[in-house]
Tab-separated table of C-alpha atoms in Angstrom:
chain	number	residue	atom	x	y	z
Q	28	MET	CA	-58.907	12.519	8.200
Q	29	ASN	CA	-58.292	10.901	4.469
Q	30	ASN	CA	-57.187	7.334	3.514
Q	31	ALA	CA	-53.427	7.914	2.862
Q	32	GLU	CA	-53.619	9.295	6.422
Q	33	LYS	CA	-55.502	6.926	8.435
Q	34	ARG	CA	-52.654	4.409	6.865
Q	35	ARG	CA	-50.391	5.517	8.899
Q	36	LEU	CA	-48.306	4.053	11.528
Q	37	SER	CA	-48.963	5.692	14.983
Q	38	PRO	CA	-46.882	7.268	17.280
Q	39	LYS	CA	-45.625	4.558	19.141
Q	40	VAL	CA	-45.684	2.216	16.353
Q	41	SER	CA	-43.224	4.717	15.246
Q	42	LEU	CA	-41.190	5.674	17.407
Q	43	PHE	CA	-40.334	1.376	17.784
Q	44	LEU	CA	-39.499	1.927	14.480
Q	45	LEU	CA	-36.791	4.734	14.581
Q	46	ALA	CA	-35.274	2.594	17.121
Q	47	SER	CA	-35.157	-0.895	15.504
Q	48	ILE	CA	-33.746	1.031	12.785
Q	49	LEU	CA	-30.315	2.883	15.306
Q	50	VAL	CA	-29.885	-0.960	16.527
Q	51	SER	CA	-30.130	-2.116	13.173
Q	52	PHE	CA	-27.028	0.198	11.819
Q	53	VAL	CA	-25.374	-0.067	14.419
Q	54	ALA	CA	-25.576	-3.953	14.582
Q	55	ALA	CA	-24.718	-3.108	11.163
Q	56	SER	CA	-21.559	-1.526	12.050
Q	57	THR	CA	-20.345	-4.233	14.401
Q	58	ALA	CA	-21.824	-7.438	12.422
Q	59	PRO	CA	-18.021	-7.369	10.726
Q	60	THR	CA	-16.509	-7.803	13.720
Q	61	PRO	CA	-16.138	-11.572	13.889
Q	62	LEU	CA	-15.737	-11.227	10.549
Q	63	TYR	CA	-11.693	-10.206	10.630
Q	64	GLY	CA	-10.497	-12.929	11.663
Q	65	ILE	CA	-11.039	-14.894	8.956
Q	66	TYR	CA	-10.883	-11.879	5.980
Q	67	GLN	CA	-7.656	-11.108	8.302
Q	68	ALA	CA	-6.463	-15.487	7.426
Q	69	ARG	CA	-7.928	-15.048	3.907
Q	70	TRP	CA	-6.215	-12.006	2.815
Q	71	HIS	CA	-3.445	-11.840	5.203
Q	72	PHE	CA	-2.787	-8.353	6.830
Q	73	SER	CA	-2.154	-7.016	10.207
Q	74	PRO	CA	-4.106	-6.087	13.221
Q	75	ILE	CA	-3.453	-2.470	12.353
Q	76	THR	CA	-5.270	-2.930	8.813
Q	77	THR	CA	-8.176	-4.384	11.282
Q	78	THR	CA	-8.742	-1.343	12.852
Q	79	VAL	CA	-7.959	0.878	10.308
Q	80	VAL	CA	-11.164	-1.195	8.190
Q	81	PHE	CA	-12.733	-0.590	11.618
Q	82	ALA	CA	-12.010	3.403	11.811
Q	83	ILE	CA	-13.109	4.485	9.103
Q	84	TYR	CA	-16.447	3.950	9.360
Q	85	ALA	CA	-15.932	6.474	12.129
Q	86	VAL	CA	-14.392	8.670	9.842
Q	87	ALA	CA	-16.816	8.193	7.180
Q	88	VAL	CA	-19.518	9.009	10.194
Q	89	LEU	CA	-17.964	12.025	11.350
Q	90	ALA	CA	-17.786	13.798	7.380
Q	91	THR	CA	-21.240	12.650	6.923
Q	92	LEU	CA	-23.158	14.230	10.173
Q	93	LEU	CA	-20.566	17.313	9.615
Q	94	THR	CA	-22.377	18.263	6.680
Q	95	LEU	CA	-25.853	15.875	6.913
Q	96	GLY	CA	-26.582	16.202	10.345
Q	97	LYS	CA	-29.075	19.036	10.645
Q	98	LEU	CA	-30.141	17.876	6.958
Q	99	SER	CA	-33.547	16.024	8.125
Q	100	ASP	CA	-34.587	19.485	10.269
Q	101	HIS	CA	-34.921	21.435	6.858
Q	102	VAL	CA	-35.876	18.779	4.077
Q	103	GLY	CA	-37.748	16.176	7.439
Q	104	ARG	CA	-37.089	12.618	8.857
Q	105	ARG	CA	-38.540	10.560	6.773
Q	106	PRO	CA	-36.293	11.794	3.115
Q	107	VAL	CA	-33.540	11.365	4.551
Q	108	LEU	CA	-34.049	8.321	6.446
Q	109	LEU	CA	-35.119	6.014	3.192
Q	110	VAL	CA	-31.847	7.007	1.171
Q	111	ALA	CA	-29.663	5.907	4.809
Q	112	ILE	CA	-31.606	3.002	4.162
Q	113	ALA	CA	-31.112	2.978	0.683
Q	114	VAL	CA	-27.001	3.776	1.294
Q	115	GLN	CA	-26.990	0.772	4.045
Q	116	MET	CA	-28.479	-2.013	1.564
Q	117	ILE	CA	-26.052	-1.134	-1.003
Q	118	SER	CA	-23.247	-0.771	1.568
Q	119	LEU	CA	-24.153	-4.759	2.165
Q	120	VAL	CA	-23.878	-6.018	-0.597
Q	121	ILE	CA	-20.361	-4.420	-1.050
Q	122	PHE	CA	-19.609	-7.488	1.996
Q	123	ILE	CA	-21.066	-9.921	0.488
Q	124	PHE	CA	-18.617	-9.174	-2.470
Q	125	ALA	CA	-15.898	-8.277	-0.856
Q	126	THR	CA	-12.468	-9.471	-2.470
Q	127	GLY	CA	-10.373	-8.163	-0.554
Q	128	VAL	CA	-8.926	-4.921	2.034
Q	129	PRO	CA	-9.531	-2.417	-0.534
Q	130	THR	CA	-13.449	-3.722	-0.195
Q	131	LEU	CA	-13.741	-4.144	2.788
Q	132	LEU	CA	-12.251	-0.474	3.140
Q	133	ALA	CA	-14.725	0.351	0.300
Q	134	ALA	CA	-17.595	-0.330	2.115
Q	135	ARG	CA	-17.439	0.387	5.684
Q	136	VAL	CA	-17.172	3.890	3.630
Q	137	VAL	CA	-20.443	3.467	2.595
Q	138	GLN	CA	-21.539	2.284	5.540
Q	139	GLY	CA	-20.352	4.843	7.465
Q	140	LEU	CA	-22.342	7.481	5.520
Q	141	ALA	CA	-25.480	5.839	5.788
Q	142	ALA	CA	-24.853	5.736	9.511
Q	143	GLY	CA	-24.010	9.613	9.778
Q	144	ALA	CA	-26.932	10.672	7.245
Q	145	ALA	CA	-29.255	8.600	9.039
Q	146	THR	CA	-28.534	8.762	12.958
Q	147	GLY	CA	-29.496	12.486	13.335
Q	148	ALA	CA	-32.370	12.475	11.778
Q	149	VAL	CA	-33.846	8.887	13.780
Q	150	GLY	CA	-32.630	10.438	16.610
Q	151	ALA	CA	-34.964	13.827	15.869
Q	152	ALA	CA	-37.559	11.936	14.977
Q	153	MET	CA	-37.505	9.656	17.924
Q	154	LEU	CA	-37.567	13.032	20.240
Q	155	ASP	CA	-40.347	14.769	18.041
Q	156	ILE	CA	-42.925	11.979	18.734
Q	157	ASN	CA	-41.812	12.111	22.672
Q	158	ARG	CA	-39.014	13.208	24.703
Q	159	ALA	CA	-38.433	11.298	27.445
Q	160	ARG	CA	-38.814	8.011	25.792
Q	161	GLY	CA	-36.847	9.485	22.963
Q	162	THR	CA	-34.248	10.387	25.326
Q	163	LEU	CA	-34.277	6.825	26.870
Q	164	ALA	CA	-34.135	5.018	22.766
Q	165	ASN	CA	-31.503	7.113	21.592
Q	166	SER	CA	-29.865	6.084	24.844
Q	167	ILE	CA	-30.289	2.243	24.946
Q	168	ALA	CA	-30.406	1.701	21.115
Q	169	PRO	CA	-26.729	1.830	20.398
Q	170	GLY	CA	-26.135	-0.430	23.223
Q	171	ILE	CA	-28.730	-3.582	22.167
Q	172	GLY	CA	-27.229	-2.641	18.175
Q	173	THR	CA	-23.749	-3.501	19.025
Q	174	GLY	CA	-24.298	-6.373	21.498
Q	175	THR	CA	-26.679	-7.739	18.502
Q	176	GLY	CA	-24.613	-7.272	15.906
Q	177	VAL	CA	-21.440	-8.730	16.610
Q	178	LEU	CA	-23.475	-12.115	18.416
Q	179	LEU	CA	-25.828	-12.089	15.897
Q	180	SER	CA	-22.834	-12.023	13.611
Q	181	ALA	CA	-20.918	-14.829	15.593
Q	182	LEU	CA	-23.658	-17.383	15.497
Q	183	LEU	CA	-24.150	-17.815	12.689
Q	184	ILE	CA	-19.873	-17.749	11.163
Q	185	GLN	CA	-19.749	-20.830	13.881
Q	186	PHE	CA	-22.962	-22.806	13.383
Q	187	LEU	CA	-24.083	-21.640	8.857
Q	188	PRO	CA	-22.874	-22.157	5.852
Q	189	ALA	CA	-21.402	-18.576	4.634
Q	190	PRO	CA	-19.941	-17.157	7.446
Q	191	THR	CA	-19.255	-13.893	5.242
Q	192	ARG	CA	-22.027	-13.817	3.300
Q	193	LEU	CA	-25.276	-14.800	5.435
Q	194	VAL	CA	-25.438	-12.122	8.614
Q	195	TYR	CA	-25.157	-9.622	5.987
Q	196	ILE	CA	-28.209	-10.844	4.362
Q	197	VAL	CA	-30.096	-10.882	7.167
Q	198	LEU	CA	-29.203	-7.964	7.762
Q	199	LEU	CA	-31.102	-6.565	4.538
Q	200	VAL	CA	-34.022	-8.519	4.440
Q	201	ILE	CA	-34.440	-6.302	7.480
Q	202	LEU	CA	-33.772	-3.217	6.356
Q	203	LEU	CA	-35.819	-3.300	3.614
Q	204	ILE	CA	-38.856	-4.474	6.212
Q	205	GLN	CA	-38.369	-0.890	7.837
Q	206	GLY	CA	-37.638	0.968	4.690
Q	207	VAL	CA	-41.400	-0.173	4.435
Q	208	GLY	CA	-41.821	1.015	7.632
Q	209	ILE	CA	-40.583	4.778	7.056
Q	210	VAL	CA	-42.860	5.089	3.597
Q	211	LEU	CA	-45.353	4.102	6.455
Q	212	MET	CA	-44.421	6.639	9.294
Q	213	PRO	CA	-46.200	10.418	9.098
Q	214	GLU	CA	-43.492	13.252	8.909
Q	215	THR	CA	-42.266	14.784	12.746
Q	216	VAL	CA	-41.086	17.499	11.808
Q	217	THR	CA	-42.414	20.598	9.334
Q	218	PRO	CA	-39.843	20.817	6.779
Q	219	MET	CA	-38.559	24.382	6.401
Q	220	LYS	CA	-35.618	26.557	3.734
Q	221	GLY	CA	-31.908	26.318	4.227
Q	222	ALA	CA	-31.388	22.886	3.118
Q	223	LEU	CA	-29.151	23.751	0.877
Q	224	GLN	CA	-26.937	26.214	2.727
Q	225	SER	CA	-27.310	23.018	6.278
Q	226	LEU	CA	-24.862	21.121	3.936
Q	227	ARG	CA	-22.082	23.466	4.655
Q	228	PRO	CA	-20.061	21.821	8.024
Q	229	GLU	CA	-20.249	24.327	10.699
Q	230	ILE	CA	-19.899	23.251	14.856
Q	231	LYS	CA	-22.713	25.343	15.894
Q	232	LEU	CA	-24.116	25.394	19.335
Q	233	PRO	CA	-27.111	26.926	20.501
Q	234	ARG	CA	-25.960	29.143	23.638
Q	235	ALA	CA	-28.069	27.472	26.350
Q	236	VAL	CA	-25.622	23.683	26.116
Q	237	ARG	CA	-22.511	25.452	25.264
Q	238	GLY	CA	-21.855	24.034	28.854
Q	239	PRO	CA	-23.691	20.707	29.259
Q	240	VAL	CA	-21.751	20.474	26.084
Q	241	LEU	CA	-18.919	21.001	27.321
Q	242	ILE	CA	-19.024	19.288	30.681
Q	243	VAL	CA	-20.744	15.834	29.233
Q	244	ALA	CA	-17.688	15.679	26.285
Q	245	PRO	CA	-15.064	14.103	28.006
Q	246	VAL	CA	-17.874	11.473	28.772
Q	247	LEU	CA	-18.271	10.602	25.469
Q	248	PHE	CA	-15.406	10.578	24.363
Q	249	ALA	CA	-14.226	8.254	27.328
Q	250	VAL	CA	-16.944	5.566	26.970
Q	251	TRP	CA	-17.222	5.146	23.440
Q	252	ALA	CA	-13.438	4.888	23.183
Q	253	LEU	CA	-13.576	1.850	25.301
Q	254	ALA	CA	-16.520	0.713	23.305
Q	255	GLY	CA	-14.460	1.144	20.112
Q	256	PHE	CA	-12.448	-0.703	22.021
Q	257	PHE	CA	-14.064	-3.909	22.759
Q	258	SER	CA	-15.964	-3.753	18.908
Q	259	ALA	CA	-12.308	-3.685	17.027
Q	260	LEU	CA	-10.287	-6.477	19.259
Q	261	GLY	CA	-12.562	-7.699	22.267
Q	262	PRO	CA	-13.302	-10.580	20.465
Q	263	ALA	CA	-9.864	-11.107	19.551
Q	264	LEU	CA	-8.621	-10.662	22.924
Q	265	VAL	CA	-10.637	-12.825	24.565
Q	266	ARG	CA	-9.502	-15.933	22.483
Q	267	ALA	CA	-6.159	-14.883	22.826
Q	268	LEU	CA	-7.028	-14.987	26.848
Q	269	MET	CA	-9.318	-18.080	26.690
Q	270	TYR	CA	-8.155	-20.051	22.726
Q	271	THR	CA	-11.881	-20.734	22.328
Q	272	SER	CA	-14.169	-20.463	19.684
Q	273	ILE	CA	-15.625	-17.085	17.399
Q	274	VAL	CA	-18.677	-17.473	19.533
Q	275	ALA	CA	-16.884	-16.558	23.076
Q	276	GLY	CA	-15.328	-13.362	21.174
Q	277	GLY	CA	-19.086	-12.160	20.013
Q	278	LEU	CA	-20.452	-13.183	23.648
Q	279	ALA	CA	-17.156	-10.630	25.183
Q	280	VAL	CA	-19.064	-7.106	23.112
Q	281	PHE	CA	-22.537	-8.790	24.545
Q	282	VAL	CA	-21.797	-8.749	27.792
Q	283	PHE	CA	-20.398	-5.880	27.402
Q	284	ALA	CA	-23.603	-3.941	25.438
Q	285	LEU	CA	-25.759	-5.924	27.999
Q	286	PHE	CA	-24.845	-3.954	30.667
Q	287	GLY	CA	-24.923	-0.841	29.242
Q	288	SER	CA	-28.545	-1.204	27.709
Q	289	ILE	CA	-29.950	-2.727	31.727
Q	290	THR	CA	-27.726	0.739	33.272
Q	291	ILE	CA	-29.734	2.783	30.917
Q	292	LEU	CA	-33.352	1.418	31.741
Q	293	LEU	CA	-32.291	0.630	35.133
Q	294	LEU	CA	-31.795	4.641	35.249
Q	295	ARG	CA	-33.963	5.702	33.033
Q	296	ASN	CA	-35.968	8.031	35.380
Q	297	ALA	CA	-32.631	9.095	38.021
Q	298	ALA	CA	-31.069	12.013	37.632
Q	299	ALA	CA	-28.944	13.709	34.767
Q	300	ARG	CA	-25.831	13.975	37.245
Q	301	THR	CA	-27.111	10.800	39.173
Q	302	VAL	CA	-26.360	8.578	36.063
Q	303	MET	CA	-23.013	9.828	34.955
Q	304	LEU	CA	-21.457	9.978	37.995
Q	305	THR	CA	-23.153	5.929	38.526
Q	306	GLY	CA	-21.361	6.285	34.930
Q	307	VAL	CA	-17.805	7.358	35.881
Q	308	ALA	CA	-17.519	5.185	39.058
Q	309	ALA	CA	-18.392	1.836	37.068
Q	310	LEU	CA	-16.157	2.692	33.938
Q	311	ILE	CA	-12.800	3.728	36.389
Q	312	LEU	CA	-13.750	0.028	38.479
Q	313	GLY	CA	-14.279	-1.973	35.025
Q	314	MET	CA	-10.923	-0.778	34.093
Q	315	ILE	CA	-9.074	-1.665	36.814
Q	316	ILE	CA	-10.660	-4.898	37.243
Q	317	THR	CA	-10.042	-5.800	33.230
Q	318	LEU	CA	-6.379	-3.986	33.974
Q	319	VAL	CA	-5.693	-6.744	36.653
Q	320	SER	CA	-7.455	-9.443	34.474
Q	321	VAL	CA	-5.554	-9.289	31.436
Q	322	THR	CA	-2.503	-9.312	32.860
Q	323	THR	CA	-3.464	-12.338	35.212
Q	324	ASP	CA	-4.817	-14.400	32.779
Q	325	SER	CA	-8.222	-14.158	34.370
Q	326	ILE	CA	-11.289	-14.406	32.133
Q	327	ALA	CA	-13.531	-14.359	34.714
Q	328	GLY	CA	-11.881	-11.420	35.722
Q	329	PHE	CA	-11.864	-10.124	32.731
Q	330	PHE	CA	-15.708	-10.537	31.991
Q	331	VAL	CA	-16.253	-8.799	35.240
Q	332	GLY	CA	-14.387	-6.284	33.776
Q	333	LEU	CA	-16.302	-5.919	30.724
Q	334	ALA	CA	-19.678	-5.505	32.924
Q	335	PHE	CA	-18.307	-2.551	35.238
Q	336	GLY	CA	-17.261	-1.377	31.605
Q	337	GLY	CA	-20.527	-1.566	30.173
Q	338	VAL	CA	-22.325	-0.065	32.898
Q	339	GLY	CA	-20.129	2.548	32.227
Q	340	PHE	CA	-20.690	3.042	28.739
Q	341	GLY	CA	-24.524	3.492	29.391
Q	342	GLY	CA	-24.546	5.264	32.319
Q	343	GLY	CA	-22.419	7.683	30.797
Q	344	PHE	CA	-23.572	7.750	27.238
Q	345	GLN	CA	-26.975	8.494	28.794
Q	346	GLY	CA	-26.381	10.755	31.415
Q	347	SER	CA	-24.908	13.070	28.338
Q	348	LEU	CA	-27.761	12.822	26.702
Q	349	LYS	CA	-30.338	13.066	29.461
Q	350	THR	CA	-27.364	16.770	29.773
Q	351	VAL	CA	-27.655	18.332	26.563
Q	352	MET	CA	-30.643	17.652	24.746
Q	353	PRO	CA	-33.850	18.771	27.642
Q	354	LEU	CA	-32.521	22.464	26.185
Q	355	VAL	CA	-32.815	22.736	23.197
Q	356	GLU	CA	-35.058	23.023	21.006
Q	357	ALA	CA	-37.095	21.367	17.683
Q	358	HIS	CA	-35.367	22.975	15.082
Q	359	GLU	CA	-31.952	22.351	17.450
Q	360	ARG	CA	-32.184	18.719	17.587
Q	361	ALA	CA	-30.617	16.812	14.633
Q	362	GLY	CA	-27.581	19.190	14.986
Q	363	VAL	CA	-27.304	19.343	18.583
Q	364	LEU	CA	-27.379	15.217	18.542
Q	365	SER	CA	-25.270	14.995	15.554
Q	366	LEU	CA	-22.756	17.320	17.096
Q	367	LEU	CA	-22.318	14.820	20.094
Q	368	TYR	CA	-22.521	11.748	18.063
Q	369	ILE	CA	-18.733	13.752	16.007
Q	370	VAL	CA	-17.382	13.211	19.980
Q	371	CYS	CA	-18.648	9.602	20.117
Q	372	TYR	CA	-17.620	8.300	17.110
Q	373	VAL	CA	-13.946	10.306	17.387
Q	374	GLY	CA	-13.722	8.058	20.540
Q	375	PHE	CA	-14.935	5.155	18.290
Q	376	GLY	CA	-12.383	5.811	15.541
Q	377	LEU	CA	-9.246	7.503	16.968
Q	378	PRO	CA	-7.708	5.973	20.392
Q	379	THR	CA	-8.770	2.326	18.213
Q	380	VAL	CA	-6.546	2.813	14.956
Q	381	ILE	CA	-3.918	4.073	17.896
Q	382	ALA	CA	-4.684	0.501	19.540
Q	383	GLY	CA	-4.035	-1.577	16.522
Q	384	PHE	CA	-0.457	0.439	15.682
Q	385	LEU	CA	0.031	-0.597	19.417
Q	386	VAL	CA	-0.703	-4.448	19.143
Q	387	VAL	CA	1.669	-4.864	15.800
Q	388	HIS	CA	4.586	-2.456	17.116
Q	389	ALA	CA	4.525	-2.203	21.106
Q	390	GLY	CA	3.743	-5.092	23.023
Q	391	GLY	CA	1.124	-7.154	21.333
Q	392	LEU	CA	-2.547	-7.489	22.417
Q	393	PRO	CA	-2.399	-8.134	26.568
Q	394	ARG	CA	0.033	-5.622	27.054
Q	395	THR	CA	-2.613	-2.525	24.206
Q	396	ALA	CA	-5.325	-3.638	26.729
Q	397	ASN	CA	-3.155	-2.986	29.906
Q	398	GLU	CA	-2.220	0.576	28.505
Q	399	TYR	CA	-5.973	1.113	26.641
Q	400	SER	CA	-7.693	0.656	30.076
Q	401	VAL	CA	-5.419	2.911	31.899
Q	402	ALA	CA	-6.007	5.984	29.543
Q	403	VAL	CA	-9.772	5.170	29.087
Q	404	ILE	CA	-9.133	5.624	33.592
Q	405	LEU	CA	-7.674	8.997	33.142
Q	406	LEU	CA	-10.113	9.844	31.041
Q	407	ALA	CA	-12.369	8.900	33.153
Q	408	LEU	CA	-10.902	10.961	35.759
Q	409	VAL	CA	-11.006	13.792	33.593
Q	410	ALA	CA	-14.401	13.354	33.237
Q	411	LEU	CA	-14.627	13.115	37.267
Q	412	LEU	CA	-12.916	16.619	37.623
Q	413	GLY	CA	-15.365	18.362	35.183
Q	414	LEU	CA	-18.526	16.650	36.690
Q	415	ARG	CA	-17.594	18.153	40.036
Q	416	ARG	CA	-16.555	21.447	39.057
Q	417	ALA	CA	-20.128	21.821	37.159
Q	418	SER	CA	-21.665	20.631	40.402
Q	419	LYS	CA	-19.786	23.536	41.735
Q	420	THR	CA	-20.932	26.354	40.283
């Protein structure tokens, strides 16, 4: 073993580093959420614009996943992650110097490109190191990132100066440290030919996982649709119900993410079907509670609904990964994981933009929240039927 190899990070440290990068990328995507109210007051745009700025990130992620999702299988995980971190840092610089909606849109697009490039590579690298722990980390990191990004941003806005810049500076420093970590991390896959050909967009699933993916797709769509709504409009809804500070709005997203992460930890050793059924049941119950709470202006009930929704997100997302990823060969991991995330981000972005339109043109935020809850319940019921049919075959 030469000196360069001795200086490489251990598998355990590498896995932690990769999980932290996924957390940072998701946190960076949700950090602007508490700031949308400030941006809206400064630049006078509607909730539709807010959701478009939010959701264009998902469009950029989708485009990148379709083209770069399998690239790390061919050139290695480390090169893709280093470039993705650099691009993510560029997006944060754009946020720092944002002067209007066009700048926000540009920042979100660049951010989405970075996230799309990193998602498949970082997820596959964790599975390369340890399949069981990698699956757990892939499941838990998005929830942690969602919650910490929004709450950190809200706290910095409330208590420290430079509210539209400080959170991005903090994230820049974190990403810089993580980039150094990637340089020190050993490569987890042997590069192979076909890198240019892998850039051609195609939806291709190994035969072994086609059936399982069809089963989990409605679950993934439903739980990420809920995550998208709460991330984009949850803080505004809490403020509408409570007439309170921006921190309470950030706390709503944090509670959702916290219960999702706790669920993943508690159910990490349960069978995939058990995890998914728990998630779908909690999702339905949480949306019913949310529906009643918004109708009756009960903020306590709303937070209870958020907690159950978080359980639904954690169970649905983890159960989906546990159902599909163990069936995938090592050289197929990045591509399959990217395809699953495509389903996630379609659910994350599209329904949220529709919700923003409804807020402006069909009755306001509380009514839209109720309609959204009903839609998620219906999606969850479709997923439940799919799970029951699968168990009979």
